[in-house]
Each structure stands twice: as structure tokens, then as C-alpha cells.
XYZ file of C-alpha atoms in Angstrom:
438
model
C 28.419 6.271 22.839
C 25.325 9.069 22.393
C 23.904 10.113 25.513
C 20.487 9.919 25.725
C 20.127 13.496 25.519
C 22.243 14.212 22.373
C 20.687 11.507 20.736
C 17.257 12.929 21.119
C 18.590 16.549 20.157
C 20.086 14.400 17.241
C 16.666 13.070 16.314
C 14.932 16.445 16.583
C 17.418 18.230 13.975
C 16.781 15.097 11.818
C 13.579 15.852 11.845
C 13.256 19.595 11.407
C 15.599 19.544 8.388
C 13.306 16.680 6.718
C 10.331 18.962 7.416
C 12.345 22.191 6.128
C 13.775 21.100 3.753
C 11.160 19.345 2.244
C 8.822 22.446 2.266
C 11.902 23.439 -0.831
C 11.439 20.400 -2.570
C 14.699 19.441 -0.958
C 16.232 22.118 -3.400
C 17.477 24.679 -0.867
C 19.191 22.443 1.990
C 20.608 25.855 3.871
C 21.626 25.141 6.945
C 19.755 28.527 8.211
C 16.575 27.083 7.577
C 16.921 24.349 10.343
C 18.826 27.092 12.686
C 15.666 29.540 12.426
C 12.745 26.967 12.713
C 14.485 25.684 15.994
C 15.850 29.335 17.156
C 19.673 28.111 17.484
C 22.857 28.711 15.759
C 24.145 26.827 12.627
C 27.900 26.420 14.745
C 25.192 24.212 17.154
C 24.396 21.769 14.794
C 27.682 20.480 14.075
C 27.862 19.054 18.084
C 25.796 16.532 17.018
C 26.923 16.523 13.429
C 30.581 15.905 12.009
C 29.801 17.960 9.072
C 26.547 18.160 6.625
C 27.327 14.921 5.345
C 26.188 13.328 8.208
C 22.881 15.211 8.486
C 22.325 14.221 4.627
C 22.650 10.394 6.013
C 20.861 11.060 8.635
C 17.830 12.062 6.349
C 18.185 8.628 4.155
C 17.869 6.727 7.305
C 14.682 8.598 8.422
C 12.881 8.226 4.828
C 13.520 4.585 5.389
C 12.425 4.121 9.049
C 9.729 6.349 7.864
C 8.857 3.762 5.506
C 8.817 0.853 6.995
C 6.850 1.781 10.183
C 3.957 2.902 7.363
C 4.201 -0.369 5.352
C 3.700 -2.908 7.907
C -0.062 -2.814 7.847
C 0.392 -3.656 3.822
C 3.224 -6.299 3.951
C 1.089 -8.211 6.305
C -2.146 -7.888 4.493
C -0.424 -8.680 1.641
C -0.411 -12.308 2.344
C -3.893 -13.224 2.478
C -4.868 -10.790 -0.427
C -5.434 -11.892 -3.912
C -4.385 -10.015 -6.966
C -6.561 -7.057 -7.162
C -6.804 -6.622 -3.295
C -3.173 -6.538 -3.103
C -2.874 -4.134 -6.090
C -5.013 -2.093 -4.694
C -3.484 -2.123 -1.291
C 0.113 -1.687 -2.945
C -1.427 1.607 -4.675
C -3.424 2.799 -1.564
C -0.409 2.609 0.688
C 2.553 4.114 -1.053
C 0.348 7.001 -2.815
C -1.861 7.549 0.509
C 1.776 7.668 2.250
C 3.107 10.075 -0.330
C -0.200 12.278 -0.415
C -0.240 12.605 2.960
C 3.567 13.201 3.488
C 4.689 15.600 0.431
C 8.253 15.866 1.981
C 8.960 12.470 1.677
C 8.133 12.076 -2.294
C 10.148 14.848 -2.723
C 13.079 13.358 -1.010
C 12.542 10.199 -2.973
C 12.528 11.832 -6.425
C 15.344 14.372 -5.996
C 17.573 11.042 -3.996
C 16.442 9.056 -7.564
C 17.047 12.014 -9.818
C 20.164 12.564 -8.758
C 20.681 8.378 -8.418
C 21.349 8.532 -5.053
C 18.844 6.024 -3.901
C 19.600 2.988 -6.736
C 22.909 1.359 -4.161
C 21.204 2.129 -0.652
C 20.859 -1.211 0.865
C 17.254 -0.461 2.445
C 16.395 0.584 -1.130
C 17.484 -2.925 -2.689
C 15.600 -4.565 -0.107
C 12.004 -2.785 -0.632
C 12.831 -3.455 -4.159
C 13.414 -6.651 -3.920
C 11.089 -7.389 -1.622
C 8.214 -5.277 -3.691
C 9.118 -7.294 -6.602
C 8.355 -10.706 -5.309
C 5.292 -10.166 -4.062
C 3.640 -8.487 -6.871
C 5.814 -11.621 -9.261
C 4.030 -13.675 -6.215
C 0.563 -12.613 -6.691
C 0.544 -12.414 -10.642
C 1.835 -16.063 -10.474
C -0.955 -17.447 -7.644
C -3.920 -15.787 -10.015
C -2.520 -17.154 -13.497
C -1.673 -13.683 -14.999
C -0.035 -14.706 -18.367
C 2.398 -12.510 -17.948
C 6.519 -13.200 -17.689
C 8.137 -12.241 -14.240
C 10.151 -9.976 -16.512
C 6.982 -8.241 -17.738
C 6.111 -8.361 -14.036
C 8.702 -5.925 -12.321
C 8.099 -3.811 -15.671
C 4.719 -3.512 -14.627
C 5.799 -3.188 -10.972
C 7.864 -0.002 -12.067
C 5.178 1.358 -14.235
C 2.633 1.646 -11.471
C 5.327 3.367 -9.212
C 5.894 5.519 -12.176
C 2.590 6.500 -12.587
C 1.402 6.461 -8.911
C 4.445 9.150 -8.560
C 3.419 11.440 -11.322
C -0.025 11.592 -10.363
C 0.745 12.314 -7.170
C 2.627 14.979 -8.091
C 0.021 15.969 -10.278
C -2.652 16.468 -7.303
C -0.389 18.821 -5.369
C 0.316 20.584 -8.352
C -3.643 21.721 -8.225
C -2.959 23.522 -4.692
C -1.370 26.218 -7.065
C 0.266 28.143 -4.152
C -0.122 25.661 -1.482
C 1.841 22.651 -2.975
C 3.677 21.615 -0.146
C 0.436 21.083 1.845
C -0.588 17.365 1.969
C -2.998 15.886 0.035
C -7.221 15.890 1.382
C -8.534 12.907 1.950
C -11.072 13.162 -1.162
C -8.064 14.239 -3.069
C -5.949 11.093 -2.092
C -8.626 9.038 -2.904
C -9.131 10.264 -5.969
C -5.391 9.732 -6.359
C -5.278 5.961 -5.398
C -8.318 5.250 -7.736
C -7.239 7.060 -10.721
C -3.844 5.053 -10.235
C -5.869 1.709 -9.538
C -7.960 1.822 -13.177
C -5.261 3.404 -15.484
C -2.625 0.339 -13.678
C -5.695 -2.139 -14.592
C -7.139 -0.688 -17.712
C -5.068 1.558 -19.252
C -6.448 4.348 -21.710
C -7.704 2.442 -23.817
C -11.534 2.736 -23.966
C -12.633 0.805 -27.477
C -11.617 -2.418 -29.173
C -7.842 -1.567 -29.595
C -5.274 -4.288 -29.756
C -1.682 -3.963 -28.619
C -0.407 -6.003 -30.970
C 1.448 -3.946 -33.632
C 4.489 -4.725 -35.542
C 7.294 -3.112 -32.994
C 10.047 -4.193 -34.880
C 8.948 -2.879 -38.177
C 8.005 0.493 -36.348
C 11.084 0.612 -34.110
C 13.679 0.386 -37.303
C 11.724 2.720 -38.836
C 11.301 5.734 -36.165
C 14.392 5.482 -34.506
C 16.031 8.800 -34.592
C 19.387 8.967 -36.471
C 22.210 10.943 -35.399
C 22.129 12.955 -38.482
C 18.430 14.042 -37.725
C 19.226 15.775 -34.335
C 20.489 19.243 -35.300
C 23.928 20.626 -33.639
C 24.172 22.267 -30.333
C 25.980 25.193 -29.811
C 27.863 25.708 -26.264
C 25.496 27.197 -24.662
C 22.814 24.430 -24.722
C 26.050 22.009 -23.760
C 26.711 24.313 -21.018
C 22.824 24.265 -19.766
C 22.222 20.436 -20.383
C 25.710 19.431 -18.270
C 25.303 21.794 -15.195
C 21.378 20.844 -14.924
C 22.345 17.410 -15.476
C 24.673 17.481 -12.287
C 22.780 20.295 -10.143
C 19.206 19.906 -10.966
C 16.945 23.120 -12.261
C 17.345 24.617 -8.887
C 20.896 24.609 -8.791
C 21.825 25.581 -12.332
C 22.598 28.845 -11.765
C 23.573 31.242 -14.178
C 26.944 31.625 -12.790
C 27.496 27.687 -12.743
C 25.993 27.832 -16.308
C 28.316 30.881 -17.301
C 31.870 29.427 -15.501
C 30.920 26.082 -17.888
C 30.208 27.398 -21.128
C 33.290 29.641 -20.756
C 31.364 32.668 -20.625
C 30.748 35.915 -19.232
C 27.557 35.750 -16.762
C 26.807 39.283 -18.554
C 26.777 38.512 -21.965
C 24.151 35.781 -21.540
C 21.902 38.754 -20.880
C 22.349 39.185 -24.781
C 20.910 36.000 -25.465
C 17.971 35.743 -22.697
C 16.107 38.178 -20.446
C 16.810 35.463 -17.370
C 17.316 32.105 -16.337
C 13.622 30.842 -17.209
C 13.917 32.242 -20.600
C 17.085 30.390 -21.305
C 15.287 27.226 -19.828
C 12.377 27.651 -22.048
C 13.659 28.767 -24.823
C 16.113 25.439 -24.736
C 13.541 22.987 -24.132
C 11.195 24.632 -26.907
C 14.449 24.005 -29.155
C 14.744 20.458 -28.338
C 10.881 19.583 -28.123
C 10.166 20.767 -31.344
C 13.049 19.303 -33.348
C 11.479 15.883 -31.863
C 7.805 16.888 -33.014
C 9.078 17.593 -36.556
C 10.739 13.933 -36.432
C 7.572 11.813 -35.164
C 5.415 14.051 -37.967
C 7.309 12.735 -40.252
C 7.654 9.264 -39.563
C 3.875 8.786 -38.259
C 3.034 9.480 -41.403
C 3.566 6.109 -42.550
C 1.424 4.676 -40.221
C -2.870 4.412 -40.155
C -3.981 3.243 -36.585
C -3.959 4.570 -33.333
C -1.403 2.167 -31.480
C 1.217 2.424 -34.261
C 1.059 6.531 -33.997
C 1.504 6.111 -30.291
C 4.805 3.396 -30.467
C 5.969 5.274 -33.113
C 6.220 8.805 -30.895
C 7.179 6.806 -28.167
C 10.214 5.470 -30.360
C 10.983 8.983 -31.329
C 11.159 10.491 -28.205
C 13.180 7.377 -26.810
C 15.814 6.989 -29.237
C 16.376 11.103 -29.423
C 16.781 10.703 -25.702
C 19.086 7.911 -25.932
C 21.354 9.818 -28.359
C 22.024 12.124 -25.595
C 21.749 11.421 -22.190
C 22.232 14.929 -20.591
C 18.396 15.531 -22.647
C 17.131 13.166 -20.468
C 18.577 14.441 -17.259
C 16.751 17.394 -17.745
C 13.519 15.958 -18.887
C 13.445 14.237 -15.231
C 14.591 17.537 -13.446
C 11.778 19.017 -15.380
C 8.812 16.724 -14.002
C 10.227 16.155 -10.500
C 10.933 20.162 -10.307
C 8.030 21.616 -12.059
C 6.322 22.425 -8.557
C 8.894 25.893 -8.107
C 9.904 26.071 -11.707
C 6.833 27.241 -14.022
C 8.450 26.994 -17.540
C 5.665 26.661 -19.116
C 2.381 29.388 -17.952
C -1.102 27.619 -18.033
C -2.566 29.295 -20.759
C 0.812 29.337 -23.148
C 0.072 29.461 -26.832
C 3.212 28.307 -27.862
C 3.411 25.483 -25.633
C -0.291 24.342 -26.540
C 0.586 24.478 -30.251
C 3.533 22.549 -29.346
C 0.880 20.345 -27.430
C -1.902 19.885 -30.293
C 0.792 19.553 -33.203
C 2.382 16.579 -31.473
C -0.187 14.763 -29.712
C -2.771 15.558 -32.449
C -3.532 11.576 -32.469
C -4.505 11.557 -29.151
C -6.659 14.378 -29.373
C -8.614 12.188 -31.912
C -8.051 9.066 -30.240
C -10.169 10.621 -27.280
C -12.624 12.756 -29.643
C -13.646 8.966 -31.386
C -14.005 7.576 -27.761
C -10.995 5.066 -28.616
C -9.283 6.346 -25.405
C -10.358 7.562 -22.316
C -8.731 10.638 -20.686
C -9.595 9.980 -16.990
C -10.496 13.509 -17.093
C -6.800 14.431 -17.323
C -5.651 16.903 -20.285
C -3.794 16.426 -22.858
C -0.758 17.851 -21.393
C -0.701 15.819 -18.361
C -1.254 12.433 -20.443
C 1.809 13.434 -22.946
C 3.687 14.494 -20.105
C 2.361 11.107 -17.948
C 4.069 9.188 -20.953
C 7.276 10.843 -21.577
C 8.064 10.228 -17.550
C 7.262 6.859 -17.932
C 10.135 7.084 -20.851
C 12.630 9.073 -19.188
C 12.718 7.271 -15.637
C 13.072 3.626 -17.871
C 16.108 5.131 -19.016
C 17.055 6.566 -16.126
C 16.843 3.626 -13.856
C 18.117 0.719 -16.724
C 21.823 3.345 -17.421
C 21.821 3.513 -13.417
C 21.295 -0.514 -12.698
C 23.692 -1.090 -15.865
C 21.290 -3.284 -17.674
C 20.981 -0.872 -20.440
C 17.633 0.019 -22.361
C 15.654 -1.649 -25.071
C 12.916 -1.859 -26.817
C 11.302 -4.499 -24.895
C 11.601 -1.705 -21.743
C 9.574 0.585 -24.539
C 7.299 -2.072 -25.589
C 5.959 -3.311 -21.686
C 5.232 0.386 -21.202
C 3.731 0.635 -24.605
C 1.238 -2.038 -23.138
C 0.552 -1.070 -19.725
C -0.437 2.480 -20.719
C -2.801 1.584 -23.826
C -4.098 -1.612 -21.856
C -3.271 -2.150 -18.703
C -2.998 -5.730 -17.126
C -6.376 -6.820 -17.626
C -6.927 -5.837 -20.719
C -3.556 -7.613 -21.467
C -4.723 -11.125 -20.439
C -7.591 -10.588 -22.461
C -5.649 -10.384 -25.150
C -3.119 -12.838 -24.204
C -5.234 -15.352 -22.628
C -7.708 -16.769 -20.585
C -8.653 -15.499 -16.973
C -9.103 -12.252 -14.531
C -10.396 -9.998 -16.912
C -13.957 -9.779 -15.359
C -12.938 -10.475 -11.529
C -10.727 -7.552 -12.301
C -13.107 -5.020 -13.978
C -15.372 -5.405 -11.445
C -13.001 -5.074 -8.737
C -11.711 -1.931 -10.603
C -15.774 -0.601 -10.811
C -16.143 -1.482 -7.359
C -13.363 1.068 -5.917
C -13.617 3.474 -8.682
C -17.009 4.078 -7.448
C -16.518 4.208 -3.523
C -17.514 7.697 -2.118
């Protein structure tokens, strides 16, 4: 057994790493970083350590105690809350929790990028747990919505509560590892309270489209994806295992078979070759959707239509994908893409062109959010579906496509507006009311 003593020291190491470490995004786990901050030698750390395994363990089980000690004020108010108090409760805690505490929403993404999280036990619980109250509460206030629809909605909110957040430390510019202001994490909790009720949409737009008819017709073929040479297989598999951090160019180099020199040829450095790859692969996709959104007149069907595109050119290839997630959950310390890049804005306007209109004719709103962040907003929302239903096994469909398709044009209660009678105007105002505090 742990003497007191050791398991304090224990604890404190713990806890300097998670603090460290999470100042890197939990990309650079060096063992010198925890020696330095607590003035000691790395050889000391493995008395109360087998090996670095251990510490890594060690971290899961403080996110989770972490966790729970913040959640019990929510889990019991939870109870006596009706829908849109518990909502908003659900959104205040985890975003206010992740605002607040940067280090652990970076452990959480890089654990799910690298789908480390998905089988931990304490994980399966919240999940479960998360997912029958919110299944609960939709039930008690006569949401006609399916429990299915339910967890997808459960999962979008996360989704979106996530991004934003990192969003609002991405304004810090240099000091993104700070935690969040209080103005700024309210901000935060309401913007992810209306878009979660309300979606974008801001006239009389219907979600009902013909997704079948839309989903034969802009799925991407194999034929249409263009063929990769060895150095984009090389990129796409070591990224796919090591993250953007990681994927050195040596690691890069050793698995394309190459030289580390001679990719000097090819790129001035490892951002170029990053950039210059995803240009490759975001443009081929554009050039799809403009074509097959031609066929199509309304807003909605332009917006399933891309959404089909840039699923089912995902789907062909799953290391794409990898590194679409890498790229949102790493874009803090790895700038691809400068503020004020024509090429990327072209990219931008080209693409997303009906959105720009959508917004110009007042059909959407933008939340004050650019066009960059909403594209980018819904391509996450994509990429972790897919992520999470290959993980869990389930596999994804169009259904997956189609709940996040609704959510994001009309939220929830613009959804049981549409699909039936009940909260729609106990939930606007609800939505008014803490949109408007402060």
C-alpha cells in the first residue's frame, strides 16, 4: 500500500503534468516539462510511477474526478428542471467548465481524436447517463422527437458547445491557453443555448427536402476523387496515427519511403506540405458540390447537398477525415491557414457562396460568426459523426447526416413547429430571456 506521503507526491505530479501539459494542447507530453515546473529530476518521477503509462492513466482518472466533482450541482438540479432549464443548465455547465478549465477540453479532444476515450468505463457512464436525462426531459415536455433523434441532438450540442468553445480561446490570439472571462463564457453558453434551440435559420425555411433524392444524387463516386500520389498517403497515414503535432517530417519521410531531404524539393516546410495537401483535397470537393448544387433551387437543398458531398468524399477515405478532426482540435498551435489568406477566402466564398446569400436575404442568421467559422462549425459536426459512429461500430448513414441537417438549419424548436404541436413559444422566450441577460 501508498504511504500517505507518496500518495500525495503522487497526486501533485498528477496534477502538474495535467496543468503542463495542457498549456501544449496535450501535444508535447515531455517528461522535462513536469521535472522543471516542480524543480526535480525526470529519474524522480518514476518512484511513484512504473513507467509513463501509468502517469497517462493517472491523467484519465483526474479528467474524470475532475468531472464529476463539477457536475454535481447540475445532475441534481437536473431533476426538478424542465426542458429549457435543464438545456440550459446542461450547456452552462460543461461549456462554463471547459471555458474556465482550457486544459481539460484539450485533454478531452486529443483522448477522442485519438479514440481513446470511446471504451473508458467513466466515459460510458456520463454517456449514458447524459443520454437519459436529456431522452428524460424531451419525453416529460412532449418534444415530438424519437429517442434516436434525441442522443443525435444530445451529440450535436456537445459538438457545437466544443467548437465554440474552442472558438472563444481562439480570439486570445497569443494567449489561448488562458481561460475563458466571465463575459466571454457567457457569451459562449448563450450563443450555444439559441443556435441548440433555433438553429440558423432566421426566415420561413422548412427542413423538409427530399434527402433521398438529394443523397443518390450528390454522393461522391469513387471515380470523382482524383488519385493520390505517395506522398499525400504518406501525410494522411502518419497524421492519422500521430496527430498534426506529431507528424513529423521524418515520420512522414521513413513512411512514404523517402529521403527527409528531397521533400525540400516539393515544399519549403512542414506547413507548406500541410497546406498545400488540404488545399488539394478541399478544392477537389468544392468542384464536386458546384456541380451537383447546380441542380438544385432553394436554400436547404444547397446546404444537404454540400453536406452530402463532403460526407460521402470523407467516407471514401477515412484517413481524410482523421485529419479534418486533427485540423479543428489542433488549429490553436497550427495556423494553416493566415487570417487574411486570399486563397483560402476564395476557397471560402466559391464554396459557401449559398450561405453568403442565405445571410445577405436575411434567410439565416450568422450569430455574428463568419463565414469561415459557420462552414468550419458544420464540417466538425460531419467529421466527429463519423468519427464517433466507425469508433462505436454502428457505422454512418444518412439519417446521422439528416438529424444534423436539422438541428443546424432549425434547431429543436423550430423542429416541433414543424413537426407538431407544443414548446415552440415557452422555448423562444426562454431562449430571449437568457440571450439577453447582461
Amino acid at each position: 500500500m501508498e504511504n500517505d506521503k507518496h500518495k500525495l507526491k503522487k497526486e501533485e505530479i498528477t496534477k502538474v503534468a495535467f496543468k503542463e501539459w495542457g498549456k501544449t494542447c496535450f501535444f508535447n507530453m515531455s517528461l522535462s516539462l513536469i521535472a522543471n515546473k516542480m524543480k526535480i529530476t525526470k529519474a524522480s518521477i518514476y518512484r511513484y510511477f512504473k513507467n509513463k503509462d501509468e502517469l497517462l492513466e493517472s491523467l484519465v482518472t483526474y479528467f474524470f474526478n475532475g468531472y464529476w466533482v463539477n457536475s454535481k450541482p447540475f445532475f441534481e438540479d437536473s431533476k426538478s428542471q424542465n426542458f429549457e432549464e435543464f438545456l440550459y443548465s446542461y450547456i452552462k455547465f460543461h461549456f462554463y467548465f471547459y471555458g474556465k478549465n482550457p486544459e481539460f477540453l484539450y485533454f478531452f479532444t486529443s483522448s477522442t481524436t485519438k479514440n481513446a476515450m470511446f471504451n473508458n468505463p467513466d466515459y460510458k457512464r456520463i454517456e449514458i447517463y447524459e443520454r437519459e436525462l436529456m431522452c428524460n426531459k424531451i419525453k416529460e415536455y412532449n418534444i415530438p422527437i424519437s429517442h434516436n433523434e434525441a442522443e443525435y441532438y444530445l451529440r450535436f450540442i456537445y459538438g457545437l458547445g466544443i467548437f465554440l468553445t474552442f472558438y472563444f480561446l481562439s480570439l486570445n490570439e497569443k494567449k489561448e491557453m488562458n481561460p475563458l472571462s466571465d463575459f466571454d463564457v457567457e457569451k459562449l453558453i448563450n450563443l450555444t443555448y439559441e443556435i441548440s434551440l433555433n438553429g440558423f435559420r432566421n426566415g420561413n425555411i422548412s427542413p423538409n427536402i427530399d434527402f433521398e433524392e438529394i443523397e443518390n444524387h450528390s454522393s461522391v463516386k469513387k471515380e470523382e476523387i482524383y488519385e493520390r500520389n505517395k506522398i499525400f498517403d504518406a501525410i494522411t497515414s502518419v497524421v492519422a496515427e500521430e496527430g498534426l503535432w506529431s507528424a513529423s517530417l521524418d515520420k512522414i519521410a521513413k513512411k512514404a519511403g523517402m529521403s527527409k531531404s528531397s521533400f525540400y524539393f516539393h515544399f519549403k516546410n512542414k506547413e507548406e506540405m500541410f497546406s498545400d495537401m488540404v488545399y488539394k483535397e478541399i478544392t477537389r470537393i468544392k468542384d464536386i458540390f458546384i456541380e451537383k448544387q447546380r441542380k438544385y433551387n432553394t436554400f436547404p437543398e444547397k446546404l444537404y447537398c454540400d453536406m452530402v458531398v463532403d460526407a460521402t468524399y470523407m467516407l471514401k477515405d477515412l484517413r481524410i477525415m482523421h485529419f479534418f478532426n486533427w485540423l479543428h482540435f489542433q488549429r490553436l498551435n497550427t495556423k494553416l491557414f493566415k487570417k487574411n489568406d486570399k486563397k483560402y477566402n476564395e476557397f471560402l466564398n466559391e464554396k459557401y457562396f449559398f450561405i453568403n446569400e442565405a445571410i445577405e436575404s436575411n434567410l439565416i442568421k450568422n450569430y455574428s460568426l463568419d463565414l469561415k467559422i459557420i462552414s468550419s462549425l458544420l464540417n466538425m459536426q460531419i467529421v466527429k459523426e463519423i468519427l464517433v459512429t466507425t469508433f462505436i461500430g454502428s457505422g454512418f448513414s444518412f439519417e446521422n447526416l439528416r438529424y444534423i441537417f436539422k438541428y443546424f438549419l432549425v434547431g429543436i424548436t423550430r423542429i416541433s413547429t414543424d413537426y407538431g404541436e407544443g414548446i415552440s413559444e415557452n422555448l423562444c422566450k426562454s431562449a430571449l430571456c437568457h440571450s439577453t441577460k447582461n
